[in-house]
Amino acid sequence: SITKKILSGLLLTGAIMIAATSPYFLPNIAKAYLRNKKYKNSDKRKIAQALSYLKRNQLIILKEEGDKVIVELTEKGKRKVKQYQFDELKITKPEKWDQKWRIVIFDIPDKKRVARDVLRDKLKKLNFFQLQKSVWVHPYSCENEIQLTAEIFEVTPFVNIIIAEKISN
């Protein structure tokens, strides 16, 4: 969970810059991350370990620029964050319905069958109603969630979202 928080934080900020006061700057990154927060020593160690893991697995890049260290997400790291976001994807129900239906239509080629099946499964889990085989309906705003799913599986050109006020029958 610490790894997820670090990756998500990097996605939001783009990069983190800290002072590198020693050649062992991973602990310093942990200190920067923990600044103004009260953590136990074991938590600090876990954060340093998580950062080390992220670097070792090429999810982050550490660049030294003078006396600063810049921490950035790699493309692999960005994909991992999207995967975390996908796993935790939820559609929040607003207090008041806006009287509009979100219709998701997709025509995903057979060579991307796995992506099509995952999208269909995700729509079911998000409580969409299946109107036809590749036509799904939901009453609440969900455009960002559907776009994220389509991006992750590289099927964006094959997925359309329609916002309608009325569906007959």
PDB file of C-alpha atoms in Angstrom:
ATOM      1  CA  SER A   1       0.000   0.000   0.000  1.00  0.00           C
ATOM      2  CA  ILE A   2       2.940   2.355   0.595  1.00  0.00           C
ATOM      3  CA  THR A   3       4.156   1.612  -2.923  1.00  0.00           C
ATOM      4  CA  LYS A   4       0.703   2.473  -4.305  1.00  0.00           C
ATOM      5  CA  LYS A   5       0.656   5.755  -2.368  1.00  0.00           C
ATOM      6  CA  ILE A   6       4.108   6.747  -3.598  1.00  0.00           C
ATOM      7  CA  LEU A   7       3.266   5.932  -7.225  1.00  0.00           C
ATOM      8  CA  SER A   8      -0.063   7.757  -7.006  1.00  0.00           C
ATOM      9  CA  GLY A   9       1.620  10.778  -5.423  1.00  0.00           C
ATOM     10  CA  LEU A  10       4.175  10.871  -8.215  1.00  0.00           C
ATOM     11  CA  LEU A  11       1.406  10.653 -10.809  1.00  0.00           C
ATOM     12  CA  LEU A  12      -0.320  13.664  -9.254  1.00  0.00           C
ATOM     13  CA  THR A  13       2.807  15.776  -8.830  1.00  0.00           C
ATOM     14  CA  GLY A  14       4.719  14.644 -11.915  1.00  0.00           C
ATOM     15  CA  ALA A  15       8.040  14.640 -10.090  1.00  0.00           C
ATOM     16  CA  ILE A  16       9.384  15.222  -6.628  1.00  0.00           C
ATOM     17  CA  MET A  17      12.599  17.154  -6.072  1.00  0.00           C
ATOM     18  CA  ILE A  18      14.560  16.806  -2.847  1.00  0.00           C
ATOM     19  CA  ALA A  19      17.964  17.737  -1.553  1.00  0.00           C
ATOM     20  CA  ALA A  20      20.531  14.971  -1.898  1.00  0.00           C
ATOM     21  CA  THR A  21      22.841  15.456   1.025  1.00  0.00           C
ATOM     22  CA  SER A  22      24.581  12.099   0.716  1.00  0.00           C
ATOM     23  CA  PRO A  23      25.288   9.419  -1.865  1.00  0.00           C
ATOM     24  CA  TYR A  24      22.649   7.311  -0.132  1.00  0.00           C
ATOM     25  CA  PHE A  25      19.741   9.425  -1.236  1.00  0.00           C
ATOM     26  CA  LEU A  26      16.937   6.832  -1.005  1.00  0.00           C
ATOM     27  CA  PRO A  27      16.673   7.375   2.763  1.00  0.00           C
ATOM     28  CA  ASN A  28      16.611  11.112   2.032  1.00  0.00           C
ATOM     29  CA  ILE A  29      13.701  10.614  -0.349  1.00  0.00           C
ATOM     30  CA  ALA A  30      11.909   8.793   2.436  1.00  0.00           C
ATOM     31  CA  LYS A  31      12.637  11.740   4.746  1.00  0.00           C
ATOM     32  CA  ALA A  32      11.241  14.179   2.184  1.00  0.00           C
ATOM     33  CA  TYR A  33       8.145  12.048   1.791  1.00  0.00           C
ATOM     34  CA  LEU A  34       7.686  11.953   5.544  1.00  0.00           C
ATOM     35  CA  ARG A  35       8.357  15.647   6.177  1.00  0.00           C
ATOM     36  CA  ASN A  36       5.775  17.239   8.479  1.00  0.00           C
ATOM     37  CA  LYS A  37       4.299  13.833   9.270  1.00  0.00           C
ATOM     38  CA  LYS A  38       4.814  11.684  12.328  1.00  0.00           C
ATOM     39  CA  TYR A  39       5.857   8.156  11.451  1.00  0.00           C
ATOM     40  CA  LYS A  40       7.540   5.416  13.378  1.00  0.00           C
ATOM     41  CA  ASN A  41      11.047   4.309  12.406  1.00  0.00           C
ATOM     42  CA  SER A  42       9.569   1.088  11.014  1.00  0.00           C
ATOM     43  CA  ASP A  43       7.339   3.173   8.716  1.00  0.00           C
ATOM     44  CA  LYS A  44      10.356   5.147   7.499  1.00  0.00           C
ATOM     45  CA  ARG A  45      12.145   1.893   6.752  1.00  0.00           C
ATOM     46  CA  LYS A  46       9.102   0.587   4.838  1.00  0.00           C
ATOM     47  CA  ILE A  47       8.969   3.746   2.740  1.00  0.00           C
ATOM     48  CA  ALA A  48      12.688   3.550   1.975  1.00  0.00           C
ATOM     49  CA  GLN A  49      12.226  -0.115   1.029  1.00  0.00           C
ATOM     50  CA  ALA A  50       9.245   0.741  -1.177  1.00  0.00           C
ATOM     51  CA  LEU A  51      11.247   3.440  -2.959  1.00  0.00           C
ATOM     52  CA  SER A  52      14.128   1.032  -3.422  1.00  0.00           C
ATOM     53  CA  TYR A  53      11.717  -1.550  -4.853  1.00  0.00           C
ATOM     54  CA  LEU A  54      10.248   1.025  -7.242  1.00  0.00           C
ATOM     55  CA  LYS A  55      13.702   2.011  -8.479  1.00  0.00           C
ATOM     56  CA  ARG A  56      14.890  -1.596  -8.809  1.00  0.00           C
ATOM     57  CA  ASN A  57      11.772  -2.498 -10.820  1.00  0.00           C
ATOM     58  CA  GLN A  58      12.166   0.541 -13.070  1.00  0.00           C
ATOM     59  CA  LEU A  59       8.921   2.157 -11.963  1.00  0.00           C
ATOM     60  CA  ILE A  60      10.679   5.383 -10.937  1.00  0.00           C
ATOM     61  CA  ILE A  61      13.789   7.219 -12.102  1.00  0.00           C
ATOM     62  CA  LEU A  62      16.076   9.034  -9.704  1.00  0.00           C
ATOM     63  CA  LYS A  63      18.080  11.837 -11.308  1.00  0.00           C
ATOM     64  CA  GLU A  64      20.715  13.901  -9.556  1.00  0.00           C
ATOM     65  CA  GLU A  65      20.862  17.546 -10.598  1.00  0.00           C
ATOM     66  CA  GLY A  66      23.463  19.346  -8.523  1.00  0.00           C
ATOM     67  CA  ASP A  67      22.456  18.997  -4.893  1.00  0.00           C
ATOM     68  CA  LYS A  68      18.918  17.903  -5.761  1.00  0.00           C
ATOM     69  CA  VAL A  69      17.401  14.546  -6.630  1.00  0.00           C
ATOM     70  CA  ILE A  70      14.392  14.369  -8.914  1.00  0.00           C
ATOM     71  CA  VAL A  71      12.075  11.378  -8.629  1.00  0.00           C
ATOM     72  CA  GLU A  72       9.924  10.701 -11.694  1.00  0.00           C
ATOM     73  CA  LEU A  73       7.579   7.969 -12.839  1.00  0.00           C
ATOM     74  CA  THR A  74       8.710   5.900 -15.797  1.00  0.00           C
ATOM     75  CA  GLU A  75       6.251   4.812 -18.485  1.00  0.00           C
ATOM     76  CA  LYS A  76       6.184   1.415 -16.761  1.00  0.00           C
ATOM     77  CA  GLY A  77       5.380   3.208 -13.495  1.00  0.00           C
ATOM     78  CA  LYS A  78       2.553   5.153 -15.128  1.00  0.00           C
ATOM     79  CA  ARG A  79       1.069   1.907 -16.451  1.00  0.00           C
ATOM     80  CA  LYS A  80       1.279   0.412 -12.956  1.00  0.00           C
ATOM     81  CA  VAL A  81      -0.576   3.400 -11.484  1.00  0.00           C
ATOM     82  CA  LYS A  82      -3.290   3.033 -14.135  1.00  0.00           C
ATOM     83  CA  GLN A  83      -3.582  -0.634 -13.192  1.00  0.00           C
ATOM     84  CA  TYR A  84      -4.051   0.353  -9.527  1.00  0.00           C
ATOM     85  CA  GLN A  85      -6.652   2.919 -10.561  1.00  0.00           C
ATOM     86  CA  PHE A  86      -8.434   0.316 -12.688  1.00  0.00           C
ATOM     87  CA  ASP A  87      -8.537  -2.173  -9.814  1.00  0.00           C
ATOM     88  CA  GLU A  88     -10.088   0.426  -7.488  1.00  0.00           C
ATOM     89  CA  LEU A  89     -12.450   1.933 -10.070  1.00  0.00           C
ATOM     90  CA  LYS A  90     -15.874   2.918  -8.728  1.00  0.00           C
ATOM     91  CA  ILE A  91     -18.677   5.116  -9.933  1.00  0.00           C
ATOM     92  CA  THR A  92     -20.017   7.379  -7.237  1.00  0.00           C
ATOM     93  CA  LYS A  93     -23.740   7.889  -7.021  1.00  0.00           C
ATOM     94  CA  PRO A  94     -24.609  11.597  -6.826  1.00  0.00           C
ATOM     95  CA  GLU A  95     -27.216  12.856  -4.371  1.00  0.00           C
ATOM     96  CA  LYS A  96     -29.464  13.867  -7.238  1.00  0.00           C
ATOM     97  CA  TRP A  97     -29.710  12.143 -10.623  1.00  0.00           C
ATOM     98  CA  ASP A  98     -29.172  14.505 -13.579  1.00  0.00           C
ATOM     99  CA  GLN A  99     -31.801  12.628 -15.654  1.00  0.00           C
ATOM    100  CA  LYS A 100     -29.183  11.552 -18.222  1.00  0.00           C
ATOM    101  CA  TRP A 101     -28.159   8.095 -19.299  1.00  0.00           C
ATOM    102  CA  ARG A 102     -24.598   7.143 -20.172  1.00  0.00           C
ATOM    103  CA  ILE A 103     -24.532   4.675 -23.023  1.00  0.00           C
ATOM    104  CA  VAL A 104     -21.281   2.840 -23.684  1.00  0.00           C
ATOM    105  CA  ILE A 105     -21.031   1.325 -27.148  1.00  0.00           C
ATOM    106  CA  PHE A 106     -18.036  -0.676 -28.280  1.00  0.00           C
ATOM    107  CA  ASP A 107     -17.011  -2.616 -31.348  1.00  0.00           C
ATOM    108  CA  ILE A 108     -13.660  -4.081 -30.373  1.00  0.00           C
ATOM    109  CA  PRO A 109     -11.956  -6.278 -33.005  1.00  0.00           C
ATOM    110  CA  ASP A 110     -11.592  -9.982 -32.345  1.00  0.00           C
ATOM    111  CA  LYS A 111      -7.794  -9.689 -32.128  1.00  0.00           C
ATOM    112  CA  LYS A 112      -8.395  -7.678 -28.934  1.00  0.00           C
ATOM    113  CA  ARG A 113     -10.885 -10.153 -27.518  1.00  0.00           C
ATOM    114  CA  VAL A 114      -9.257 -10.173 -24.073  1.00  0.00           C
ATOM    115  CA  ALA A 115      -9.674  -6.395 -23.789  1.00  0.00           C
ATOM    116  CA  ARG A 116     -13.293  -6.697 -24.910  1.00  0.00           C
ATOM    117  CA  ASP A 117     -14.002  -9.368 -22.299  1.00  0.00           C
ATOM    118  CA  VAL A 118     -12.310  -7.360 -19.531  1.00  0.00           C
ATOM    119  CA  LEU A 119     -14.271  -4.235 -20.490  1.00  0.00           C
ATOM    120  CA  ARG A 120     -17.528  -6.186 -20.454  1.00  0.00           C
ATOM    121  CA  ASP A 121     -16.652  -7.701 -17.059  1.00  0.00           C
ATOM    122  CA  LYS A 122     -15.750  -4.272 -15.652  1.00  0.00           C
ATOM    123  CA  LEU A 123     -19.038  -2.811 -16.876  1.00  0.00           C
ATOM    124  CA  LYS A 124     -20.904  -5.584 -15.046  1.00  0.00           C
ATOM    125  CA  LYS A 125     -18.945  -4.893 -11.844  1.00  0.00           C
ATOM    126  CA  LEU A 126     -19.724  -1.178 -12.166  1.00  0.00           C
ATOM    127  CA  ASN A 127     -23.465  -2.028 -12.288  1.00  0.00           C
ATOM    128  CA  PHE A 128     -24.077  -1.168 -15.921  1.00  0.00           C
ATOM    129  CA  PHE A 129     -27.190  -2.582 -17.566  1.00  0.00           C
ATOM    130  CA  GLN A 130     -26.662  -4.529 -20.797  1.00  0.00           C
ATOM    131  CA  LEU A 131     -29.009  -3.129 -23.424  1.00  0.00           C
ATOM    132  CA  GLN A 132     -27.503  -5.169 -26.279  1.00  0.00           C
ATOM    133  CA  LYS A 133     -24.371  -7.304 -26.660  1.00  0.00           C
ATOM    134  CA  SER A 134     -21.961  -4.342 -26.891  1.00  0.00           C
ATOM    135  CA  VAL A 135     -24.267  -1.609 -25.620  1.00  0.00           C
ATOM    136  CA  TRP A 136     -24.309  -0.862 -21.903  1.00  0.00           C
ATOM    137  CA  VAL A 137     -26.216   1.785 -19.940  1.00  0.00           C
ATOM    138  CA  HIS A 138     -25.587   3.556 -16.628  1.00  0.00           C
ATOM    139  CA  PRO A 139     -27.491   6.427 -14.996  1.00  0.00           C
ATOM    140  CA  TYR A 140     -24.514   8.236 -13.453  1.00  0.00           C
ATOM    141  CA  SER A 141     -21.493  10.074 -14.767  1.00  0.00           C
ATOM    142  CA  CYS A 142     -18.832   7.533 -15.713  1.00  0.00           C
ATOM    143  CA  GLU A 143     -16.954   9.003 -18.662  1.00  0.00           C
ATOM    144  CA  ASN A 144     -13.586   9.181 -16.879  1.00  0.00           C
ATOM    145  CA  GLU A 145     -13.844   5.613 -15.646  1.00  0.00           C
ATOM    146  CA  ILE A 146     -14.680   4.263 -19.105  1.00  0.00           C
ATOM    147  CA  GLN A 147     -11.940   6.327 -20.763  1.00  0.00           C
ATOM    148  CA  LEU A 148      -9.374   5.038 -18.248  1.00  0.00           C
ATOM    149  CA  THR A 149     -10.444   1.445 -18.912  1.00  0.00           C
ATOM    150  CA  ALA A 150     -10.264   1.940 -22.688  1.00  0.00           C
ATOM    151  CA  GLU A 151      -6.795   3.562 -22.370  1.00  0.00           C
ATOM    152  CA  ILE A 152      -5.410   0.769 -20.227  1.00  0.00           C
ATOM    153  CA  PHE A 153      -6.452  -1.875 -22.758  1.00  0.00           C
ATOM    154  CA  GLU A 154      -5.612   0.285 -25.781  1.00  0.00           C
ATOM    155  CA  VAL A 155      -9.116   0.146 -27.254  1.00  0.00           C
ATOM    156  CA  THR A 156     -10.012   3.845 -27.064  1.00  0.00           C
ATOM    157  CA  PRO A 157     -10.853   4.133 -30.800  1.00  0.00           C
ATOM    158  CA  PHE A 158     -13.392   1.321 -30.460  1.00  0.00           C
ATOM    159  CA  VAL A 159     -15.311   2.650 -27.429  1.00  0.00           C
ATOM    160  CA  ASN A 160     -17.899   5.429 -27.572  1.00  0.00           C
ATOM    161  CA  ILE A 161     -19.853   7.090 -24.800  1.00  0.00           C
ATOM    162  CA  ILE A 162     -23.209   8.711 -25.502  1.00  0.00           C
ATOM    163  CA  ILE A 163     -25.060  10.878 -23.027  1.00  0.00           C
ATOM    164  CA  ALA A 164     -28.818  10.677 -23.618  1.00  0.00           C
ATOM    165  CA  GLU A 165     -31.880  12.075 -21.921  1.00  0.00           C
ATOM    166  CA  LYS A 166     -34.228   9.292 -22.941  1.00  0.00           C
ATOM    167  CA  ILE A 167     -34.038   5.642 -23.952  1.00  0.00           C
ATOM    168  CA  SER A 168     -37.230   4.231 -25.424  1.00  0.00           C
ATOM    169  CA  ASN A 169     -38.479   0.754 -24.525  1.00  0.00           C
TER     170      ASN A 169
END
